[in-house]
Coordinates of C-alpha atoms and ligand atoms in Angstrom, one line a residue:
M1 CA -3.9 6.8 9.6
A2 CA -5.7 5.2 12.6
A3 CA -9.3 4.2 12.0
P4 CA -11.7 6.5 13.8
R5 CA -13.8 5.0 16.6
R6 CA -16.9 3.6 15.0
R7 CA -20.3 4.2 16.5
S8 CA -23.7 3.9 14.9
L9 CA -25.5 6.9 13.6
A10 CA -28.4 6.3 16.1
T11 CA -26.0 6.2 19.0
R12 CA -24.3 9.4 17.8
L13 CA -27.7 11.2 17.4
L14 CA -28.9 10.0 20.8
V15 CA -25.7 11.0 22.6
A16 CA -25.7 14.4 20.8
Y17 CA -29.4 14.9 21.7
A18 CA -28.8 13.9 25.3
L19 CA -25.9 16.3 25.7
A20 CA -28.1 19.1 24.1
V21 CA -31.0 18.2 26.4
L22 CA -28.7 18.3 29.4
A23 CA -27.3 21.6 28.4
V24 CA -30.7 23.1 27.8
V25 CA -32.1 21.6 31.0
G26 CA -29.1 23.0 32.9
V27 CA -29.3 26.5 31.5
L28 CA -33.0 26.7 31.4
G29 CA -33.4 25.2 34.9
F30 CA -30.9 27.7 36.2
F31 CA -32.6 30.7 34.7
V32 CA -36.1 29.6 35.3
E33 CA -35.4 28.8 38.9
R34 CA -33.7 32.1 39.4
S35 CA -36.6 34.0 37.9
A36 CA -39.1 31.9 39.9
R37 CA -37.1 32.6 43.1
E38 CA -37.0 36.3 42.3
A39 CA -40.8 36.4 41.7
L40 CA -41.4 34.4 44.9
V41 CA -39.2 36.7 46.9
D42 CA -41.0 39.7 45.4
E43 CA -44.3 38.1 46.3
V44 CA -43.2 37.4 49.9
Q45 CA -42.0 41.0 50.2
Y46 CA -45.3 42.4 48.9
G47 CA -47.1 40.1 51.3
L48 CA -45.0 41.4 54.2
A49 CA -45.7 44.9 53.0
E50 CA -49.4 44.2 53.1
Q51 CA -49.2 42.8 56.5
A52 CA -47.0 45.7 57.7
R53 CA -49.6 48.2 56.3
A54 CA -52.4 46.4 58.2
A55 CA -50.3 46.3 61.4
A56 CA -49.4 50.0 61.0
F57 CA -53.1 50.8 60.8
S58 CA -53.8 49.4 64.2
L59 CA -50.5 50.3 65.9
P60 CA -51.1 51.4 69.5
E61 CA -49.5 54.6 70.8
T62 CA -47.6 53.8 73.9
P63 CA -44.4 51.9 73.9
G64 CA -45.7 49.3 76.3
E65 CA -48.7 48.6 74.2
I66 CA -46.5 48.4 71.2
V67 CA -44.4 45.7 72.7
G68 CA -47.6 43.6 73.4
F69 CA -48.9 44.4 70.0
V70 CA -45.7 43.1 68.4
E71 CA -45.6 39.9 70.4
G72 CA -49.3 39.3 69.5
L73 CA -48.8 40.0 65.9
A74 CA -45.7 37.9 65.3
P75 CA -47.3 34.4 65.6
I76 CA -50.1 35.5 63.4
T77 CA -47.9 36.7 60.6
D78 CA -45.2 34.1 61.1
A79 CA -42.8 37.1 60.5
R80 CA -40.4 38.9 62.6
V81 CA -42.1 42.2 63.6
T82 CA -40.1 45.3 64.5
V83 CA -41.4 48.7 65.4
I84 CA -38.9 51.6 65.0
D85 CA -39.4 55.0 66.4
S86 CA -39.1 58.2 64.3
D87 CA -35.6 58.7 65.6
G88 CA -34.5 55.2 64.4
S89 CA -34.4 53.6 67.9
V90 CA -36.1 50.2 68.0
L91 CA -39.3 50.3 70.1
A92 CA -40.1 46.6 70.0
D93 CA -39.0 43.4 68.1
S94 CA -40.7 40.1 68.2
H95 CA -37.5 38.1 67.9
A96 CA -34.9 40.2 69.7
D97 CA -34.3 42.4 72.7
A98 CA -35.2 46.0 71.5
E99 CA -33.0 47.5 74.2
T100 CA -29.9 46.0 72.7
M101 CA -30.7 46.7 69.1
E102 CA -28.8 49.5 67.3
N103 CA -30.4 52.5 65.8
H104 CA -32.2 51.5 62.6
S105 CA -32.5 54.9 61.0
G106 CA -29.8 54.0 58.5
R107 CA -31.6 50.9 57.2
P108 CA -32.7 51.4 53.6
E109 CA -36.2 50.1 54.1
V110 CA -36.7 52.3 57.2
Q111 CA -35.4 55.3 55.4
A112 CA -37.9 54.7 52.5
A113 CA -40.8 54.1 55.0
S114 CA -39.9 57.3 56.8
R115 CA -40.3 59.1 53.5
G116 CA -43.8 57.7 53.2
D117 CA -42.9 55.0 50.7
T118 CA -43.1 51.3 51.2
G119 CA -39.5 50.3 52.0
F120 CA -38.0 47.0 50.9
D121 CA -34.6 45.4 51.4
R122 CA -32.9 42.1 51.3
R123 CA -29.7 41.5 53.1
V124 CA -27.9 39.5 55.7
S125 CA -29.5 40.3 59.1
V126 CA -27.1 41.6 61.7
S127 CA -29.4 40.0 64.4
T128 CA -30.0 36.6 62.8
G129 CA -27.0 36.2 60.4
F130 CA -29.3 34.9 57.6
N131 CA -30.4 36.5 54.5
Q132 CA -33.6 38.4 55.4
L133 CA -36.4 40.0 53.4
Y134 CA -37.7 43.2 54.8
A135 CA -40.8 45.3 54.2
A136 CA -41.5 48.5 56.1
V137 CA -44.3 51.1 56.1
Q138 CA -44.9 54.3 58.1
G139 CA -47.4 54.1 60.9
P140 CA -48.9 56.7 63.2
G141 CA -46.4 59.1 65.0
D142 CA -43.9 58.6 62.2
R143 CA -43.1 55.3 63.6
V144 CA -42.1 52.5 61.2
V145 CA -43.6 49.0 61.3
R146 CA -41.2 46.5 59.7
L147 CA -41.9 42.9 59.0
S148 CA -39.2 40.5 57.9
L149 CA -38.8 36.9 57.0
P150 CA -35.7 34.8 56.3
E151 CA -35.3 34.4 52.6
N152 CA -35.2 30.7 52.9
V153 CA -39.0 30.6 53.4
V154 CA -39.0 30.5 49.6
N155 CA -36.8 27.4 49.5
A156 CA -39.6 24.9 50.0
P157 CA -41.8 26.2 47.2
I158 CA -38.8 26.6 45.0
R159 CA -37.8 23.0 45.7
E160 CA -41.3 21.9 44.8
F161 CA -41.2 24.0 41.6
R162 CA -37.8 22.6 40.7
G163 CA -39.1 19.1 41.1
R164 CA -42.0 19.8 38.8
L165 CA -39.8 21.6 36.3
L166 CA -37.4 18.6 36.3
L167 CA -40.2 16.2 35.8
M168 CA -41.5 18.3 32.9
L169 CA -38.1 18.5 31.3
A170 CA -37.6 14.7 31.9
V171 CA -40.9 13.9 30.2
A172 CA -40.0 16.3 27.3
G173 CA -36.5 14.8 27.1
L174 CA -37.8 11.3 26.9
A175 CA -40.3 12.3 24.3
G176 CA -37.4 13.9 22.4
V177 CA -35.3 10.7 22.8
A178 CA -38.2 8.6 21.4
A179 CA -38.5 11.1 18.5
V180 CA -34.7 11.1 17.8
A181 CA -34.7 7.3 18.0
L182 CA -37.5 7.2 15.4
V183 CA -35.7 9.7 13.1
A184 CA -32.5 7.8 13.5
R185 CA -34.2 4.6 12.5
R186 CA -35.7 6.2 9.5
L187 CA -32.3 7.5 8.5
T188 CA -30.2 4.4 9.4
R189 CA -32.4 1.8 7.7
P190 CA -32.1 3.3 4.2
L191 CA -28.5 4.1 4.9
A192 CA -27.9 0.4 5.7
E193 CA -29.7 -0.5 2.5
L194 CA -27.6 1.9 0.5
S195 CA -24.4 0.6 2.1
E196 CA -25.5 -2.9 1.1
V197 CA -26.1 -1.7 -2.5
A198 CA -22.7 0.0 -2.5
S199 CA -21.0 -3.2 -1.3
S200 CA -22.7 -5.2 -4.1
V201 CA -21.5 -2.6 -6.6
A202 CA -18.0 -2.9 -5.1
A203 CA -18.3 -6.7 -5.5
G204 CA -19.0 -6.2 -9.2
D205 CA -22.8 -6.6 -9.2
L206 CA -23.6 -3.5 -11.3
D207 CA -27.2 -4.6 -11.9
V208 CA -28.5 -3.1 -8.7
E209 CA -31.6 -0.9 -8.0
P210 CA -30.8 1.5 -5.1
P211 CA -33.9 1.9 -2.8
R212 CA -35.9 5.1 -3.0
S213 CA -36.2 7.2 0.2
S214 CA -38.6 9.9 1.4
V215 CA -35.5 11.7 2.9
A216 CA -34.4 14.0 0.1
E217 CA -30.7 13.7 0.7
L218 CA -30.8 9.9 1.0
D219 CA -32.9 9.7 -2.1
D220 CA -30.3 11.8 -3.9
L221 CA -27.6 9.6 -2.6
G222 CA -29.4 6.5 -3.8
R223 CA -29.9 7.9 -7.2
S224 CA -26.2 9.0 -7.4
L225 CA -25.3 5.5 -6.4
G226 CA -27.5 4.1 -9.2
S227 CA -26.1 6.4 -11.9
M228 CA -22.6 5.7 -10.6
S229 CA -23.0 1.9 -11.0
T230 CA -24.5 2.4 -14.5
E231 CA -21.6 4.7 -15.4
L232 CA -19.2 2.2 -13.9
G233 CA -20.8 -0.5 -15.9
H234 CA -20.3 1.5 -19.1
R235 CA -16.7 2.2 -18.2
L236 CA -16.1 -1.5 -17.4
E237 CA -17.6 -2.5 -20.7
E238 CA -15.4 0.0 -22.5
V239 CA -12.3 -1.1 -20.7
S240 CA -13.1 -4.8 -21.2
G241 CA -13.9 -4.1 -24.8
E242 CA -10.6 -2.4 -25.3
R243 CA -8.9 -5.3 -23.4
R244 CA -10.6 -7.8 -25.7
T245 CA -9.5 -5.9 -28.8
L246 CA -6.0 -5.8 -27.4
E247 CA -6.0 -9.5 -26.6
V248 CA -7.4 -10.3 -30.1
V249 CA -4.6 -8.2 -31.6
L250 CA -1.9 -9.7 -29.4
D251 CA -3.2 -13.2 -30.0
A252 CA -3.1 -12.7 -33.7
L253 CA 0.5 -11.6 -33.5
P254 CA 3.0 -14.4 -34.6
Q255 CA 5.3 -13.2 -31.9
G256 CA 4.9 -14.7 -28.4
T257 CA 4.4 -12.0 -25.8
L258 CA 4.9 -12.3 -22.1
L259 CA 4.5 -9.5 -19.5
V260 CA 6.4 -10.2 -16.3
D261 CA 5.3 -8.3 -13.1
T262 CA 7.7 -6.6 -10.7
D263 CA 7.4 -9.6 -8.3
D264 CA 8.1 -12.0 -11.2
G265 CA 4.4 -13.1 -11.6
V266 CA 3.2 -13.5 -15.1
L267 CA 0.7 -10.7 -16.0
Y268 CA -0.1 -11.7 -19.5
A269 CA 0.9 -14.2 -22.2
N270 CA -0.6 -14.4 -25.7
R271 CA -1.5 -17.5 -27.7
S272 CA 1.7 -17.5 -29.8
L273 CA 3.7 -17.7 -26.6
I274 CA 1.9 -20.9 -25.7
D275 CA 2.6 -22.2 -29.2
L276 CA 6.3 -21.4 -28.9
L277 CA 7.1 -22.1 -25.3
G278 CA 4.2 -24.3 -24.1
P279 CA 1.6 -23.8 -21.3
V280 CA 1.4 -20.3 -19.8
P281 CA 3.9 -20.1 -16.8
E282 CA 2.6 -18.7 -13.5
S283 CA 5.8 -17.0 -12.7
L284 CA 9.1 -16.1 -14.3
A285 CA 10.7 -19.1 -12.4
Q286 CA 8.6 -21.5 -14.6
V287 CA 9.6 -19.9 -17.9
V288 CA 11.6 -22.3 -20.1
P289 CA 14.2 -22.0 -21.6
F290 CA 15.9 -20.8 -18.5
R291 CA 18.0 -18.3 -20.3
I292 CA 14.9 -16.1 -20.7
Q293 CA 14.8 -15.8 -16.9
E294 CA 18.4 -14.6 -16.9
M295 CA 17.7 -12.2 -19.7
V296 CA 14.8 -10.6 -17.7
R297 CA 17.0 -10.1 -14.7
R298 CA 19.8 -8.7 -16.8
A299 CA 17.4 -6.3 -18.6
R300 CA 16.0 -5.1 -15.3
D301 CA 19.5 -4.7 -13.7
E302 CA 21.1 -2.9 -16.7
R303 CA 17.9 -1.1 -17.7
T304 CA 18.5 -2.0 -21.4
V305 CA 16.8 -4.1 -24.0
V306 CA 18.4 -7.6 -24.1
D307 CA 18.1 -9.7 -27.2
I308 CA 19.4 -13.2 -27.9
D309 CA 18.8 -16.0 -30.5
L310 CA 18.4 -19.4 -28.9
E311 CA 17.4 -22.9 -29.9
H312 CA 14.5 -24.5 -28.2
G313 CA 12.4 -27.6 -28.4
R314 CA 12.4 -30.7 -30.5
P315 CA 12.7 -30.5 -33.4
A316 CA 14.9 -27.5 -32.5
R317 CA 13.4 -24.1 -33.4
V318 CA 15.5 -20.9 -33.5
L319 CA 13.9 -18.3 -31.3
R320 CA 14.8 -14.6 -31.1
V321 CA 14.0 -13.4 -27.6
I322 CA 13.8 -9.6 -26.9
V323 CA 13.4 -8.5 -23.3
S324 CA 12.4 -4.8 -22.7
P325 CA 12.4 -3.6 -19.1
F326 CA 9.9 -0.9 -18.0
D327 CA 10.8 1.8 -15.5
D328 CA 8.5 0.3 -12.9
G329 CA 10.3 -3.0 -12.9
R330 CA 8.0 -5.0 -15.2
A331 CA 9.5 -6.5 -18.3
L332 CA 8.1 -7.4 -21.7
V333 CA 9.4 -10.6 -23.3
V334 CA 8.8 -10.9 -27.1
V335 CA 9.6 -14.3 -28.7
S336 CA 9.8 -14.7 -32.5
D337 CA 10.3 -18.0 -34.3
I338 CA 13.0 -17.2 -36.8
T339 CA 13.7 -20.8 -37.8
D340 CA 12.4 -20.2 -41.3
R341 CA 14.1 -16.9 -41.7
R342 CA 17.3 -18.6 -40.6
R343 CA 16.8 -21.4 -43.0
V344 CA 16.1 -19.0 -45.9
D345 CA 19.2 -17.1 -44.9
D346 CA 21.2 -20.3 -44.9
V347 CA 19.8 -21.4 -48.2
R348 CA 20.5 -18.0 -49.7
R349 CA 24.1 -18.1 -48.4
D350 CA 24.6 -21.6 -49.7
F351 CA 23.0 -20.6 -53.0
V352 CA 25.4 -17.7 -53.5
T353 CA 28.3 -19.9 -52.5
N354 CA 27.2 -22.7 -54.9
A355 CA 26.3 -20.3 -57.7
S356 CA 29.7 -18.6 -57.4
H357 CA 31.4 -21.9 -57.4
E358 CA 29.4 -23.1 -60.4
L359 CA 30.2 -19.9 -62.3
K360 CA 33.9 -20.1 -61.4
T361 CA 34.4 -23.4 -63.3
P362 CA 33.4 -22.2 -66.8
V363 CA 34.9 -18.8 -66.3
S364 CA 38.3 -20.5 -65.3
S365 CA 38.0 -22.7 -68.4
I366 CA 37.4 -19.7 -70.6
L367 CA 40.3 -17.8 -69.1
A368 CA 42.6 -20.8 -69.4
A369 CA 41.6 -21.6 -72.9
A370 CA 41.9 -17.9 -73.9
E371 CA 45.4 -17.7 -72.5
T372 CA 46.4 -20.9 -74.3
L373 CA 44.7 -19.7 -77.4
Q374 CA 46.9 -16.6 -77.4
V375 CA 50.0 -18.7 -77.1
A376 CA 48.7 -21.2 -79.7
L377 CA 48.1 -18.3 -82.2
E378 CA 51.9 -17.9 -82.4
R379 CA 53.3 -21.3 -81.7
A380 CA 50.7 -23.9 -82.8
P381 CA 48.1 -22.3 -85.1
D382 CA 46.7 -25.7 -85.9
K383 CA 45.5 -26.1 -82.3
V384 CA 43.6 -22.8 -82.4
P385 CA 40.2 -24.3 -83.5
Q386 CA 40.4 -26.8 -80.6
F387 CA 40.9 -24.0 -78.0
A388 CA 38.3 -21.9 -79.6
A389 CA 35.9 -24.8 -79.4
Q390 CA 36.8 -25.2 -75.7
I391 CA 36.0 -21.6 -75.1
E392 CA 32.7 -22.0 -76.9
V393 CA 31.8 -25.1 -74.8
A394 CA 32.7 -23.2 -71.5
A395 CA 30.8 -20.1 -72.7
R396 CA 27.7 -22.2 -73.6
S397 CA 27.8 -23.8 -70.2
L398 CA 28.1 -20.3 -68.6
A399 CA 25.2 -19.1 -70.7
R400 CA 23.1 -22.1 -69.7
L401 CA 23.9 -21.4 -66.0
V402 CA 23.1 -17.8 -66.3
S403 CA 19.9 -18.6 -68.1
D404 CA 18.8 -21.1 -65.4
L405 CA 19.7 -18.6 -62.7
L406 CA 17.7 -16.0 -64.4
D407 CA 14.7 -18.4 -64.8
L408 CA 14.9 -19.3 -61.1
S409 CA 15.2 -15.7 -59.9
R410 CA 12.3 -14.7 -62.3
L411 CA 10.2 -17.5 -60.9
E412 CA 11.0 -16.6 -57.3
G413 CA 10.6 -12.9 -57.8
R414 CA 7.0 -12.8 -59.0
T415 CA 3.6 -14.4 -58.9
A416 CA 2.7 -15.6 -62.4
Q417 CA -0.5 -14.7 -64.0
H418 CA -2.6 -17.9 -64.2
V419 CA -4.9 -18.3 -67.2
E420 CA -6.9 -21.1 -68.6
M421 CA -4.5 -22.9 -70.8
D422 CA -4.2 -25.9 -73.1
L423 CA -1.7 -28.2 -71.3
E424 CA -1.7 -30.7 -74.2
R425 CA -0.5 -28.0 -76.6
V426 CA 2.4 -27.1 -74.3
V427 CA 3.4 -30.7 -73.9
V428 CA 3.3 -31.4 -77.7
A429 CA 5.2 -28.2 -78.5
E430 CA 8.0 -29.1 -76.0
V431 CA 8.2 -32.6 -77.4
E432 CA 8.7 -31.1 -80.9
R433 CA 11.2 -28.7 -79.6
M434 CA 13.2 -31.5 -78.0
R435 CA 13.0 -33.8 -81.0
P436 CA 16.1 -32.5 -82.9
L437 CA 18.4 -32.8 -79.8
A438 CA 16.9 -36.3 -79.1
E439 CA 17.5 -37.4 -82.6
E440 CA 21.0 -36.1 -82.5
R441 CA 21.6 -38.4 -79.6
K442 CA 19.7 -41.2 -81.2
I443 CA 16.9 -41.2 -78.6
G444 CA 13.3 -41.7 -79.5
V445 CA 10.6 -39.5 -78.0
V446 CA 7.1 -40.9 -77.7
S447 CA 4.2 -38.8 -76.5
D448 CA 0.8 -40.0 -75.4
T449 CA -1.5 -37.1 -74.5
V450 CA -5.2 -36.3 -74.0
P451 CA -6.6 -32.8 -74.2
V452 CA -6.3 -31.2 -70.8
S453 CA -6.7 -27.6 -69.9
V454 CA -5.5 -26.2 -66.5
M455 CA -5.2 -22.8 -64.9
G456 CA -1.6 -21.8 -65.1
S457 CA 1.2 -20.0 -66.7
P458 CA 1.9 -21.5 -70.2
E459 CA 5.4 -20.1 -70.2
D460 CA 6.4 -21.6 -66.8
L461 CA 4.8 -25.0 -67.4
A462 CA 6.6 -25.2 -70.7
L463 CA 9.8 -24.5 -68.9
A464 CA 9.1 -27.3 -66.4
V465 CA 8.2 -29.9 -69.2
R466 CA 11.3 -28.8 -71.1
N467 CA 13.5 -29.5 -68.1
L468 CA 12.0 -32.9 -67.5
L469 CA 12.4 -33.9 -71.2
D470 CA 15.9 -32.4 -71.3
N471 CA 17.0 -34.5 -68.3
A472 CA 15.3 -37.7 -69.7
V473 CA 17.2 -37.3 -73.0
R474 CA 20.5 -36.3 -71.3
Y475 CA 20.5 -39.2 -68.9
S476 CA 19.6 -41.8 -71.5
D477 CA 22.0 -43.7 -73.7
P478 CA 21.6 -43.8 -77.5
G479 CA 18.9 -46.1 -78.7
A480 CA 16.7 -45.5 -75.7
V481 CA 13.2 -44.1 -75.8
V482 CA 11.7 -41.4 -73.7
T483 CA 8.0 -41.4 -73.1
I484 CA 5.9 -38.4 -72.1
R485 CA 2.3 -38.9 -71.0
L486 CA -0.4 -36.4 -70.3
D487 CA -3.4 -37.8 -68.6
R488 CA -6.3 -36.8 -66.5
Q489 CA -6.7 -38.6 -63.1
G490 CA -9.6 -37.5 -61.0
D491 CA -9.3 -33.7 -60.5
E492 CA -5.6 -33.7 -61.6
A493 CA -3.7 -33.3 -64.8
V494 CA -0.8 -35.8 -64.7
V495 CA 2.3 -35.3 -66.8
S496 CA 4.9 -38.1 -66.5
V497 CA 8.2 -38.4 -68.2
T498 CA 9.7 -41.9 -68.3
D499 CA 13.2 -42.8 -69.5
S500 CA 15.2 -46.0 -69.6
G501 CA 18.4 -44.2 -68.7
T502 CA 20.9 -44.3 -65.9
G503 CA 18.4 -44.1 -63.1
I504 CA 19.1 -42.4 -59.7
P505 CA 20.4 -44.1 -56.5
Q506 CA 17.6 -44.3 -53.8
R507 CA 19.7 -42.2 -51.3
D508 CA 19.8 -39.3 -53.8
L509 CA 16.1 -39.3 -54.7
E510 CA 15.2 -36.9 -52.0
R511 CA 17.8 -34.4 -52.8
I512 CA 17.8 -34.1 -56.6
F513 CA 15.3 -31.3 -56.4
E514 CA 17.7 -29.1 -54.4
R515 CA 19.6 -26.4 -56.3
F516 CA 22.9 -27.5 -57.7
Y517 CA 22.5 -31.1 -56.3
R518 CA 23.8 -33.5 -58.8
V519 CA 24.3 -37.3 -58.6
D520 CA 26.9 -37.5 -61.3
V521 CA 28.5 -34.0 -61.6
A522 CA 30.8 -35.0 -64.5
R523 CA 27.9 -36.4 -66.6
S524 CA 25.7 -33.5 -65.7
R525 CA 28.4 -31.0 -66.9
A526 CA 29.3 -33.1 -69.9
T527 CA 25.7 -33.1 -71.1
G528 CA 25.3 -29.4 -70.4
G529 CA 23.5 -29.7 -67.0
T530 CA 23.5 -26.9 -64.5
G531 CA 22.1 -28.6 -61.4
L532 CA 19.2 -26.2 -61.4
G533 CA 16.7 -27.9 -63.8
L534 CA 14.8 -30.0 -61.2
S535 CA 14.6 -27.1 -58.7
I536 CA 13.0 -25.0 -61.5
V537 CA 10.6 -27.8 -62.2
R538 CA 9.6 -28.1 -58.5
H539 CA 9.2 -24.4 -58.1
V540 CA 6.9 -24.2 -61.2
V541 CA 4.8 -27.2 -60.2
E542 CA 4.4 -26.1 -56.5
S543 CA 3.5 -22.5 -57.6
H544 CA 0.6 -24.1 -59.6
G545 CA -0.5 -26.0 -56.4
G546 CA 0.8 -29.3 -57.7
K547 CA 3.4 -31.8 -56.8
V548 CA 6.4 -33.5 -58.5
T549 CA 7.6 -37.0 -57.6
V550 CA 10.2 -39.3 -58.9
E551 CA 10.5 -43.1 -59.1
S552 CA 13.8 -44.5 -60.3
Q553 CA 15.7 -47.8 -60.5
L554 CA 19.4 -47.4 -60.8
G555 CA 20.4 -48.7 -64.3
S556 CA 16.9 -49.1 -65.7
G557 CA 15.5 -45.6 -65.8
S558 CA 13.3 -43.0 -64.0
T559 CA 9.8 -41.6 -64.1
F560 CA 9.1 -38.0 -63.1
T561 CA 5.5 -37.4 -62.4
T562 CA 3.9 -34.0 -61.9
R563 CA 0.3 -33.6 -60.7
L564 CA -1.5 -30.3 -61.3
P565 CA -4.9 -29.4 -60.0
L566 CA -7.4 -29.0 -62.9
D567 CA -9.0 -25.8 -61.6
Ligands
LIG601 P1 21.2 -31.1 -64.1 O1 21.3 -29.9 -64.8 O2 22.5 -31.5 -63.5 O3 20.5 -32.2 -64.9 P2 18.8 -31.2 -62.5 O4 18.4 -30.3 -61.4 O5 18.0 -31.2 -63.7 O6 20.3 -30.8 -62.8 O7 18.9 -32.7 -62.0 C1 19.6 -32.9 -60.8 C2 20.3 -34.3 -60.8 O8 19.3 -35.3 -60.8 C3 21.1 -34.5 -62.0 O9 22.4 -34.0 -61.9 C4 21.1 -35.9 -62.2 O10 22.1 -36.5 -61.4 C5 19.8 -36.4 -61.6 N1 18.8 -36.6 -62.7 C6 17.8 -35.7 -63.1 N2 17.0 -36.2 -64.0 C7 17.5 -37.5 -64.2 C8 17.1 -38.6 -65.1 N3 16.1 -38.5 -65.9 N4 17.8 -39.7 -65.0 C9 18.8 -39.8 -64.2 N5 19.3 -38.8 -63.3 C10 18.6 -37.7 -63.4

C-alpha cells in the first residue's frame, strides 16, 4: 500500500478552514449582495415613486407646458421623466422623442398607475436597451407621470457595499485563521509529545509518563498510552519470565539443543550443546561435525526426523544426534552424549560373552566326565571314583562361578543399607574363616588390627576382605605368610592384605580389577578362581566411597590396600 501524502495537522486544519471560509464567503457574499441589491433597487423605485408623486402634483395641463415641465424636471431628479396620456400615447419624454414612441398603455407600471395605484416595473427598456427601473403615478386628467432610472445606478453603492463586506469577511477570516492556528498549536504540541512517548515505548522504554492535556480526547489518549505501556511491561515481564524458566530448564537438560532458523541462522543453543560441540555457532554452516548440517538439510527435504550416532572430539565421544524439522522450515537438533551408555552396553555384552564362556568350561567338563563315567561304570569300575571326583571339581567351580555372579549382580542391583559397624570384627572374623584353608595349604595368616568403626554394609565389606584374603592365600606358595592390617590413617580406615606370593606383572596391574581378567588363567582355575573376586572387591569399596589399590613385585608378592572413609 502506498504511503498517504503526509501533511501536518496544522496545515490540514488551516487548509480546511480556508476552504470553508472561501465557501462561506462565496455563498454569503452572493446572497447578501443579492439581497442588498434588491433592497437598493426597491429603495430607488420608492424614491422614483415619491418624485413622480411630487411631479404629478404640479403637472401642467397643456401638452406644450408638459413638455417644458418634463425637460425642467429631468435634470433635477436625474431620472428619465415620461408623461403618458390617458389613452396611452406619450405626451413628453425627457430622454426620447415622444412623437416616435409607441403607445404605453400596455406597460405594467402605466396600467397600475391608471388604476390609481403606484405602478412599478423593472425590465429592459425598448428605448435605451438597458435594464430600467420604473415608477408611475396618476396625475391630473388621468395622465400618468412615470420616472425611470437605469438599474445600474445601484452598481456603485453595491460595489462599495461589496468592498466593505469583503473587508469585513477578510478581517473575520484572518481572525479565524489566527484562532485555528492557535487551536492547532494546542492540539499538535501535546500530540507531538504523545508521539515521542509512543516512540520511546516502541524503543523499549516502558518507564514513561505520558503528558496530561486539557484536551479531553488527548488526555484520554495519553492515559491509554500510559496504561498500554504498563500492560506491555507486565506482558514483557511475563514473557521474559517464561523465557528464563524455559532457558533454565533447557540449560539443565543433559542433551544439547540447537534451534536452526529457516535461513540457517541459529535461534537458540543451550549450555549442554556448548559442552558437547563447543562455542555456539552463528549459523548452520558453522556447526561441527559437518554431518549435522547434512542431517538438517535432509530432515527438511524429506520432512522426517533424522537420527544418527556419530563420534566427535578427542577423546572421541559417541553422540546421538536427532534432527526434527518443523513445518515452517526451522529444525530442532538434539544432541545426547551416549558414550557411557555405549560403554555400559559394550561391557554388558562382553560380560555376557565372558560369563557364557566361563560357564561353558565347567559344564563341558561335567558333561564329558559324566559320559566317561557312564562308560567306566561298565568297563572300568575302578576309574569311577576318579571321574566322579572330576565331576565334583567341575561342579564346585561352576558353583563358585554362579555364587560370584550372584554376588556381583546383587551388589550392582541395589544400594546397600549403611550402618555404623565394627570393621575390626569383620576383619578378624574373615581371618578366622580363612585360617583352615590357609593351614591346609601351609600358609600362615597374621593379623594386625586396631578397633575401627565405619559406616557401611558388614556383609559386603566381609565379602571384600574375604576375596582379598582368598587371593593372597591362593597365589602364595606353601610356607608363605599372609598379613592383614587394619589401621586408621587420618580420616580413613585402611585395610591392607600383603602376601609374599607370585606377584603380578606391572602391565597387568591396571586390568586385574576387570571382570574375568586373569593373569594366569590356569593357576586361577586350578585354585578355584573365577576372575570375579577383585571386581567384587572394587565394587564394594567404591560403593563405600573408598578406593582399592595394588602394589606388586613379580615373584615377591603383592599388597592390596583399601581405604574407606571413616564417616
Ligand atoms: P581370580 O578368581 O582369578 O583370583 P580375581 O578377580 O580375584 O580373580 O583376580 C584377578 C587376577 O588377579 C587373578 O586371576 C590373578 O591373576 C591376579 N591376582 C589377584 N590377587 C593376586 C595376588 N594376591 N597375587 C597374585 N596375583 C593375584
